[in-house]
Amino acid sequence: MPALFVAGALLLACSGAHAAPKTDVIILKNGDRITGEIKGLERGILRLSTDAAGTLSIEWPEVARIETKQYLEVEQLDGDRSYGHASRPAEPGSVVLGTDDDASATPQAPLALDDIVRITPLSEGRWIDHIDGHASIGLSAASANDNRQVTLSGDMTYRAPERSWTVTYEGARTESANNPVSDRQDVDGIYRWLRPERWFWAATAGFTSNDELDLNLRSLAGVGRGRYWVQDANRAFGTIGGLVFTREHYDARGRQESFEALLQFQYEYFRFQDPEVDLSLELNLFPSLTVSGRLRSELTAKARYELVKDLYFELSYIRSQDNKPVSEDAAQNDWSLNSSLGYKF
């Protein structure tokens, strides 16, 4: 149980931000000018930190021009990425990136704002300044059998030129008067090396324990190749295919090692009108290459509904399934449906 709160504390600790000079300028289509610090563009929302009004969320279609001396990574609809400072003159509806502050340097071709789906500042600063994430906690209790459950989840994503990594955590503890304590914990990490046309190479690792499946610890590591097939202001759909090595420790049968194929499908939908809604679905399939006919699957579905700025209500469904568990006494599947309160940083 302490591991749940340690993981949550680490995630929440990353919410502190390093304050950079707020000298970026956003010019809206109605002529308004807003000065602040660009924090990034994702899912149709440009986040701008200001001194007077905190962090603003500006709908990207309302932006006519941006001016900043920050070094940016700009990703377009076709997956191409450009780098530079957006401090050069540009026509409304476009941005021109320069390689440095030297006015004599040859600028890149203008980029249409309508074709831009993501902007990530890569200026100098602490590595923690390039992290975004979520942390949520859920509590439930019932008088029947004195049932109590605590859930904790979180994720962190770090972005840098041509690479990114994401770490996720899901944990739950269930206690009742007539049954033993049941724990489920899962930690996963993935590193992506971004390539042209929305392709990427991936390296992944994970650790899982689940009392319902009699699983003391499953550890895996592997590599794969993936692509984002759809990526715009409201949607993202990506897949990964690869190979993983798995080591499992069960209560009754000891240790087993195997190779598995990896097939991952991930879909996200985001609505940026108030209230914001964020839907995500991830399915991982692991056909065994060592045990004939064995197939494991991990499904995670989440819906987040913003209550007030950066605070949201979350409903999540998590299902683990194994058609040939190593332990004969182990259940073939375990699922949970949880509600929680979360914070976005």
CSV table of C-alpha atoms in Angstrom, one decimal:
chain,number,residue,atom,x,y,z
A,1,MET,CA,0.0,0.0,0.0
A,2,PRO,CA,2.8,2.6,0.7
A,3,ALA,CA,3.9,2.1,-2.9
A,4,LEU,CA,0.6,3.5,-4.1
A,5,PHE,CA,1.1,6.8,-2.2
A,6,VAL,CA,4.8,7.0,-3.0
A,7,ALA,CA,4.1,6.8,-6.7
A,8,GLY,CA,1.3,9.4,-6.4
A,9,ALA,CA,3.5,11.7,-4.4
A,10,LEU,CA,6.2,11.5,-7.1
A,11,LEU,CA,3.8,12.3,-9.8
A,12,LEU,CA,2.3,15.3,-8.0
A,13,ALA,CA,5.7,16.6,-7.1
A,14,CYS,CA,6.4,17.0,-10.8
A,15,SER,CA,3.6,19.6,-11.0
A,16,GLY,CA,5.9,22.4,-9.9
A,17,ALA,CA,6.9,24.5,-12.9
A,18,HIS,CA,10.0,26.6,-13.6
A,19,ALA,CA,9.0,30.1,-14.4
A,20,ALA,CA,10.6,31.4,-17.6
A,21,PRO,CA,10.4,35.0,-18.8
A,22,LYS,CA,6.9,35.7,-20.1
A,23,THR,CA,7.8,37.5,-23.3
A,24,ASP,CA,5.9,35.4,-25.9
A,25,VAL,CA,3.1,37.2,-27.8
A,26,ILE,CA,-0.1,35.6,-29.1
A,27,ILE,CA,-2.1,37.6,-31.6
A,28,LEU,CA,-5.7,36.4,-32.0
A,29,LYS,CA,-7.9,36.7,-35.1
A,30,ASN,CA,-10.0,39.4,-33.3
A,31,GLY,CA,-6.8,41.6,-32.9
A,32,ASP,CA,-6.2,41.0,-29.2
A,33,ARG,CA,-2.6,40.6,-28.1
A,34,ILE,CA,-1.7,38.4,-25.1
A,35,THR,CA,1.8,38.3,-23.6
A,36,GLY,CA,3.0,35.3,-21.6
A,37,GLU,CA,5.0,32.1,-21.9
A,38,ILE,CA,4.0,29.4,-24.4
A,39,LYS,CA,3.7,26.1,-22.6
A,40,GLY,CA,2.7,24.0,-25.6
A,41,LEU,CA,0.0,23.2,-28.1
A,42,GLU,CA,-1.8,19.8,-28.0
A,43,ARG,CA,-5.2,18.6,-29.0
A,44,GLY,CA,-6.3,22.0,-30.3
A,45,ILE,CA,-5.4,24.0,-27.1
A,46,LEU,CA,-2.5,26.4,-26.8
A,47,ARG,CA,-1.5,26.8,-23.2
A,48,LEU,CA,-0.1,30.2,-22.3
A,49,SER,CA,1.2,31.1,-18.8
A,50,THR,CA,0.6,34.8,-17.9
A,51,ASP,CA,1.4,36.9,-14.8
A,52,ALA,CA,-2.1,38.4,-14.4
A,53,ALA,CA,-4.4,35.5,-15.3
A,54,GLY,CA,-2.4,32.3,-14.7
A,55,THR,CA,-2.3,29.7,-17.4
A,56,LEU,CA,-4.8,30.4,-20.3
A,57,SER,CA,-6.2,27.7,-22.6
A,58,ILE,CA,-6.6,29.3,-26.1
A,59,GLU,CA,-8.4,27.5,-28.9
A,60,TRP,CA,-5.9,27.1,-31.7
A,61,PRO,CA,-8.3,28.1,-34.5
A,62,GLU,CA,-8.6,31.5,-32.9
A,63,VAL,CA,-4.9,32.2,-33.1
A,64,ALA,CA,-3.6,34.4,-36.0
A,65,ARG,CA,0.1,34.6,-35.2
A,66,ILE,CA,2.6,33.7,-32.5
A,67,GLU,CA,5.9,35.3,-31.6
A,68,THR,CA,8.5,33.7,-29.3
A,69,LYS,CA,12.2,33.4,-28.9
A,70,GLN,CA,11.8,30.0,-27.3
A,71,TYR,CA,13.2,27.1,-29.3
A,72,LEU,CA,10.2,25.1,-30.6
A,73,GLU,CA,9.4,21.7,-32.0
A,74,VAL,CA,6.4,22.1,-34.4
A,75,GLU,CA,4.6,19.0,-35.7
A,76,GLN,CA,2.3,19.1,-38.7
A,77,LEU,CA,-0.7,17.0,-39.7
A,78,ASP,CA,1.5,14.9,-42.0
A,79,GLY,CA,3.9,14.1,-39.2
A,80,ASP,CA,6.7,16.4,-40.3
A,81,ARG,CA,8.5,18.2,-37.5
A,82,SER,CA,10.3,21.6,-37.8
A,83,TYR,CA,12.5,23.3,-35.2
A,84,GLY,CA,13.4,26.9,-34.5
A,85,HIS,CA,12.4,30.3,-33.0
A,86,ALA,CA,9.1,31.8,-34.1
A,87,SER,CA,10.5,35.4,-33.8
A,88,ARG,CA,10.5,36.3,-37.5
A,89,PRO,CA,7.8,38.3,-39.2
A,90,ALA,CA,5.0,36.2,-40.6
A,91,GLU,CA,1.7,36.7,-42.4
A,92,PRO,CA,-1.5,36.1,-40.3
A,93,GLY,CA,-2.3,32.4,-40.3
A,94,SER,CA,1.3,31.2,-40.6
A,95,VAL,CA,4.5,31.0,-38.6
A,96,VAL,CA,8.1,31.2,-39.8
A,97,LEU,CA,10.8,29.4,-37.8
A,98,GLY,CA,14.4,30.6,-37.7
A,99,THR,CA,17.4,28.6,-36.7
A,100,ASP,CA,18.8,31.3,-34.4
A,101,ASP,CA,18.4,35.0,-33.5
A,102,ASP,CA,20.6,36.2,-36.3
A,103,ALA,CA,18.4,38.1,-38.7
A,104,SER,CA,20.8,37.3,-41.6
A,105,ALA,CA,20.2,33.6,-41.3
A,106,THR,CA,17.9,32.0,-43.9
A,107,PRO,CA,14.5,31.3,-42.4
A,108,GLN,CA,12.5,28.2,-43.1
A,109,ALA,CA,9.4,28.2,-45.3
A,110,PRO,CA,6.2,29.5,-43.6
A,111,LEU,CA,4.1,26.9,-41.9
A,112,ALA,CA,0.3,27.2,-42.0
A,113,LEU,CA,-1.2,27.4,-38.5
A,114,ASP,CA,-4.1,25.2,-39.7
A,115,ASP,CA,-1.6,22.4,-40.4
A,116,ILE,CA,0.1,22.5,-37.0
A,117,VAL,CA,-1.1,19.9,-34.5
A,118,ARG,CA,1.5,20.1,-31.7
A,119,ILE,CA,4.0,22.7,-30.4
A,120,THR,CA,6.6,21.7,-27.8
A,121,PRO,CA,8.9,24.3,-26.3
A,122,LEU,CA,12.5,23.0,-26.1
A,123,SER,CA,14.2,26.0,-24.7
A,124,GLU,CA,16.8,25.6,-22.0
A,125,GLY,CA,15.5,24.8,-18.6
A,126,ARG,CA,15.1,22.0,-16.1
A,127,TRP,CA,14.1,18.7,-17.6
A,128,ILE,CA,11.0,18.7,-15.3
A,129,ASP,CA,9.7,21.8,-17.3
A,130,HIS,CA,9.1,19.4,-20.3
A,131,ILE,CA,6.8,17.0,-18.4
A,132,ASP,CA,3.1,16.8,-18.5
A,133,GLY,CA,0.9,14.4,-16.7
A,134,HIS,CA,-2.1,13.4,-14.6
A,135,ALA,CA,-2.6,12.0,-11.1
A,136,SER,CA,-5.9,10.7,-9.6
A,137,ILE,CA,-7.1,9.0,-6.5
A,138,GLY,CA,-10.3,7.1,-5.8
A,139,LEU,CA,-11.9,5.9,-2.5
A,140,SER,CA,-14.9,3.7,-2.1
A,141,ALA,CA,-16.6,1.9,0.9
A,142,ALA,CA,-19.6,-0.2,1.5
A,143,SER,CA,-21.2,-1.5,4.7
A,144,ALA,CA,-21.7,-5.0,3.3
A,145,ASN,CA,-18.7,-7.1,4.3
A,146,ASP,CA,-17.0,-3.8,5.4
A,147,ASN,CA,-15.6,-3.4,1.8
A,148,ARG,CA,-13.1,-0.7,1.2
A,149,GLN,CA,-11.0,0.1,-1.9
A,150,VAL,CA,-8.3,2.7,-2.7
A,151,THR,CA,-7.2,3.3,-6.2
A,152,LEU,CA,-4.3,5.5,-7.5
A,153,SER,CA,-3.2,6.2,-11.0
A,154,GLY,CA,-0.9,8.6,-12.8
A,155,ASP,CA,1.1,9.2,-15.9
A,156,MET,CA,4.0,11.4,-16.9
A,157,THR,CA,5.2,12.3,-20.5
A,158,TYR,CA,8.5,14.0,-21.3
A,159,ARG,CA,9.1,15.4,-24.8
A,160,ALA,CA,12.4,16.4,-26.4
A,161,PRO,CA,13.5,16.8,-30.1
A,162,GLU,CA,12.7,13.6,-31.9
A,163,ARG,CA,12.0,11.5,-28.8
A,164,SER,CA,9.6,11.1,-25.9
A,165,TRP,CA,9.0,8.8,-23.0
A,166,THR,CA,5.9,8.0,-20.9
A,167,VAL,CA,5.5,6.3,-17.6
A,168,THR,CA,2.1,5.2,-16.3
A,169,TYR,CA,1.1,3.7,-12.9
A,170,GLU,CA,-2.2,1.9,-11.9
A,171,GLY,CA,-2.7,0.6,-8.4
A,172,ALA,CA,-5.6,-0.6,-6.3
A,173,ARG,CA,-6.0,-2.2,-2.8
A,174,THR,CA,-9.3,-3.9,-1.8
A,175,GLU,CA,-10.1,-4.9,1.8
A,176,SER,CA,-13.2,-6.7,3.1
A,177,ALA,CA,-14.1,-8.5,6.4
A,178,ASN,CA,-14.4,-12.0,4.9
A,179,ASN,CA,-11.7,-12.0,2.3
A,180,PRO,CA,-7.9,-11.4,2.3
A,181,VAL,CA,-6.5,-8.1,1.1
A,182,SER,CA,-6.2,-8.0,-2.6
A,183,ASP,CA,-3.6,-5.7,-4.4
A,184,ARG,CA,-3.1,-4.9,-8.0
A,185,GLN,CA,-0.2,-2.7,-9.2
A,186,ASP,CA,1.1,-2.0,-12.7
A,187,VAL,CA,4.0,0.2,-13.8
A,188,ASP,CA,4.7,0.7,-17.5
A,189,GLY,CA,7.2,2.8,-19.4
A,190,ILE,CA,7.7,3.4,-23.1
A,191,TYR,CA,10.4,5.3,-25.0
A,192,ARG,CA,9.7,6.6,-28.5
A,193,TRP,CA,12.2,7.6,-31.1
A,194,LEU,CA,10.2,9.7,-33.5
A,195,ARG,CA,10.9,9.3,-37.2
A,196,PRO,CA,9.4,11.0,-40.3
A,197,GLU,CA,5.8,10.5,-41.5
A,198,ARG,CA,4.6,9.8,-37.9
A,199,TRP,CA,6.6,6.5,-37.6
A,200,PHE,CA,8.6,5.8,-34.5
A,201,TRP,CA,10.7,3.1,-32.9
A,202,ALA,CA,9.7,2.0,-29.4
A,203,ALA,CA,11.3,0.4,-26.4
A,204,THR,CA,9.1,-0.7,-23.6
A,205,ALA,CA,9.3,-2.2,-20.1
A,206,GLY,CA,6.8,-3.0,-17.4
A,207,PHE,CA,6.2,-4.6,-14.0
A,208,THR,CA,2.8,-6.1,-12.8
A,209,SER,CA,1.5,-7.8,-9.7
A,210,ASN,CA,-2.0,-9.0,-9.2
A,211,ASP,CA,-3.3,-11.1,-6.3
A,212,GLU,CA,-6.5,-12.1,-8.2
A,213,LEU,CA,-4.4,-13.8,-10.8
A,214,ASP,CA,-2.0,-15.3,-8.2
A,215,LEU,CA,0.8,-13.2,-9.9
A,216,ASN,CA,3.6,-12.1,-7.6
A,217,LEU,CA,5.5,-10.3,-10.3
A,218,ARG,CA,5.5,-10.1,-14.1
A,219,SER,CA,8.4,-8.1,-15.7
A,220,LEU,CA,8.8,-7.6,-19.4
A,221,ALA,CA,11.0,-5.7,-21.8
A,222,GLY,CA,10.9,-5.4,-25.5
A,223,VAL,CA,11.2,-3.3,-28.7
A,224,GLY,CA,8.9,-2.5,-31.6
A,225,ARG,CA,7.9,-0.3,-34.5
A,226,GLY,CA,4.9,2.0,-34.4
A,227,ARG,CA,3.0,4.7,-36.3
A,228,TYR,CA,0.4,7.3,-35.6
A,229,TRP,CA,-2.2,6.7,-38.3
A,230,VAL,CA,-4.4,9.6,-37.3
A,231,GLN,CA,-3.2,12.7,-35.4
A,232,ASP,CA,-5.1,16.0,-35.4
A,233,ALA,CA,-6.6,18.5,-33.0
A,234,ASN,CA,-9.2,16.1,-31.6
A,235,ARG,CA,-8.1,12.6,-32.3
A,236,ALA,CA,-5.0,10.3,-32.2
A,237,PHE,CA,-4.8,6.7,-33.3
A,238,GLY,CA,-1.6,4.7,-33.1
A,239,THR,CA,-0.3,1.1,-33.3
A,240,ILE,CA,2.8,-0.8,-32.3
A,241,GLY,CA,4.1,-4.2,-33.3
A,242,GLY,CA,7.0,-5.8,-31.6
A,243,LEU,CA,8.7,-8.5,-29.5
A,244,VAL,CA,9.0,-8.7,-25.7
A,245,PHE,CA,10.7,-11.0,-23.2
A,246,THR,CA,8.6,-11.9,-20.2
A,247,ARG,CA,9.5,-13.3,-16.8
A,248,GLU,CA,6.6,-14.3,-14.4
A,249,HIS,CA,6.6,-15.4,-10.8
A,250,TYR,CA,3.4,-17.1,-9.6
A,251,ASP,CA,2.5,-18.3,-6.0
A,252,ALA,CA,2.0,-21.9,-6.9
A,253,ARG,CA,4.2,-22.6,-10.0
A,254,GLY,CA,7.4,-20.6,-9.4
A,255,ARG,CA,9.1,-18.8,-12.3
A,256,GLN,CA,8.4,-18.9,-16.1
A,257,GLU,CA,10.2,-17.2,-18.9
A,258,SER,CA,8.9,-16.7,-22.4
A,259,PHE,CA,8.9,-14.6,-25.6
A,260,GLU,CA,5.7,-12.9,-26.7
A,261,ALA,CA,4.7,-10.8,-29.7
A,262,LEU,CA,3.3,-7.3,-28.9
A,263,LEU,CA,0.4,-5.7,-30.6
A,264,GLN,CA,-0.8,-2.4,-29.2
A,265,PHE,CA,-3.7,-0.2,-30.3
A,266,GLN,CA,-4.2,3.2,-28.8
A,267,TYR,CA,-7.0,5.7,-29.5
A,268,GLU,CA,-7.6,9.1,-27.9
A,269,TYR,CA,-10.4,11.7,-28.4
A,270,PHE,CA,-10.4,15.2,-26.9
A,271,ARG,CA,-13.1,17.9,-26.9
A,272,PHE,CA,-11.6,21.3,-25.9
A,273,GLN,CA,-14.9,23.2,-25.6
A,274,ASP,CA,-15.9,23.7,-21.9
A,275,PRO,CA,-16.3,21.4,-20.2
A,276,GLU,CA,-13.3,19.5,-21.6
A,277,VAL,CA,-13.7,15.8,-22.2
A,278,ASP,CA,-10.8,13.4,-22.7
A,279,LEU,CA,-11.4,9.8,-23.8
A,280,SER,CA,-8.7,7.2,-24.2
A,281,LEU,CA,-8.6,3.5,-25.0
A,282,GLU,CA,-5.5,1.2,-25.0
A,283,LEU,CA,-5.5,-2.5,-25.9
A,284,ASN,CA,-2.3,-4.6,-25.6
A,285,LEU,CA,-2.3,-8.1,-27.0
A,286,PHE,CA,0.5,-10.6,-26.1
A,287,PRO,CA,0.4,-13.8,-28.2
A,288,SER,CA,2.9,-16.2,-26.7
A,289,LEU,CA,5.7,-17.5,-28.9
A,290,THR,CA,6.8,-20.0,-26.3
A,291,VAL,CA,3.5,-21.5,-24.9
A,292,SER,CA,1.3,-22.7,-27.8
A,293,GLY,CA,-2.1,-21.1,-27.9
A,294,ARG,CA,-1.6,-18.7,-25.0
A,295,LEU,CA,-2.9,-15.1,-25.4
A,296,ARG,CA,-2.7,-12.4,-22.8
A,297,SER,CA,-4.5,-9.0,-23.1
A,298,GLU,CA,-4.5,-5.8,-21.2
A,299,LEU,CA,-7.3,-3.3,-21.8
A,300,THR,CA,-7.5,0.2,-20.2
A,301,ALA,CA,-10.4,2.7,-21.0
A,302,LYS,CA,-10.6,6.1,-19.4
A,303,ALA,CA,-13.0,9.0,-19.6
A,304,ARG,CA,-12.1,12.4,-18.0
A,305,TYR,CA,-14.5,15.2,-17.4
A,306,GLU,CA,-13.1,18.6,-16.4
A,307,LEU,CA,-14.8,20.0,-13.3
A,308,VAL,CA,-12.8,23.2,-12.9
A,309,LYS,CA,-9.4,24.1,-14.5
A,310,ASP,CA,-7.0,21.2,-14.3
A,311,LEU,CA,-9.3,19.3,-11.9
A,312,TYR,CA,-11.3,16.4,-13.4
A,313,PHE,CA,-13.6,13.5,-12.6
A,314,GLU,CA,-12.3,10.2,-14.1
A,315,LEU,CA,-14.1,6.9,-14.8
A,316,SER,CA,-11.8,4.0,-15.7
A,317,TYR,CA,-12.2,0.4,-16.7
A,318,ILE,CA,-9.2,-2.0,-16.5
A,319,ARG,CA,-9.3,-5.6,-17.6
A,320,SER,CA,-6.5,-8.2,-17.6
A,321,GLN,CA,-7.0,-11.6,-19.2
A,322,ASP,CA,-4.9,-14.7,-19.7
A,323,ASN,CA,-6.4,-17.8,-21.4
A,324,LYS,CA,-3.7,-20.1,-20.2
A,325,PRO,CA,-2.4,-18.8,-16.8
A,326,VAL,CA,0.7,-20.6,-15.4
A,327,SER,CA,-1.0,-21.3,-12.1
A,328,GLU,CA,-3.9,-23.7,-12.4
A,329,ASP,CA,-5.7,-22.1,-9.4
A,330,ALA,CA,-5.4,-18.6,-10.9
A,331,ALA,CA,-8.4,-16.8,-12.4
A,332,GLN,CA,-8.2,-16.2,-16.2
A,333,ASN,CA,-9.3,-12.5,-15.9
A,334,ASP,CA,-9.6,-9.7,-13.5
A,335,TRP,CA,-11.4,-6.4,-14.1
A,336,SER,CA,-12.3,-3.2,-12.2
A,337,LEU,CA,-14.5,-0.2,-12.8
A,338,ASN,CA,-13.4,2.8,-10.8
A,339,SER,CA,-14.3,6.5,-10.3
A,340,SER,CA,-11.7,9.0,-9.0
A,341,LEU,CA,-10.8,12.7,-8.7
A,342,GLY,CA,-7.7,13.8,-10.6
A,343,TYR,CA,-5.4,16.7,-11.3
A,344,LYS,CA,-3.6,17.6,-14.6
A,345,PHE,CA,-0.2,19.2,-14.5
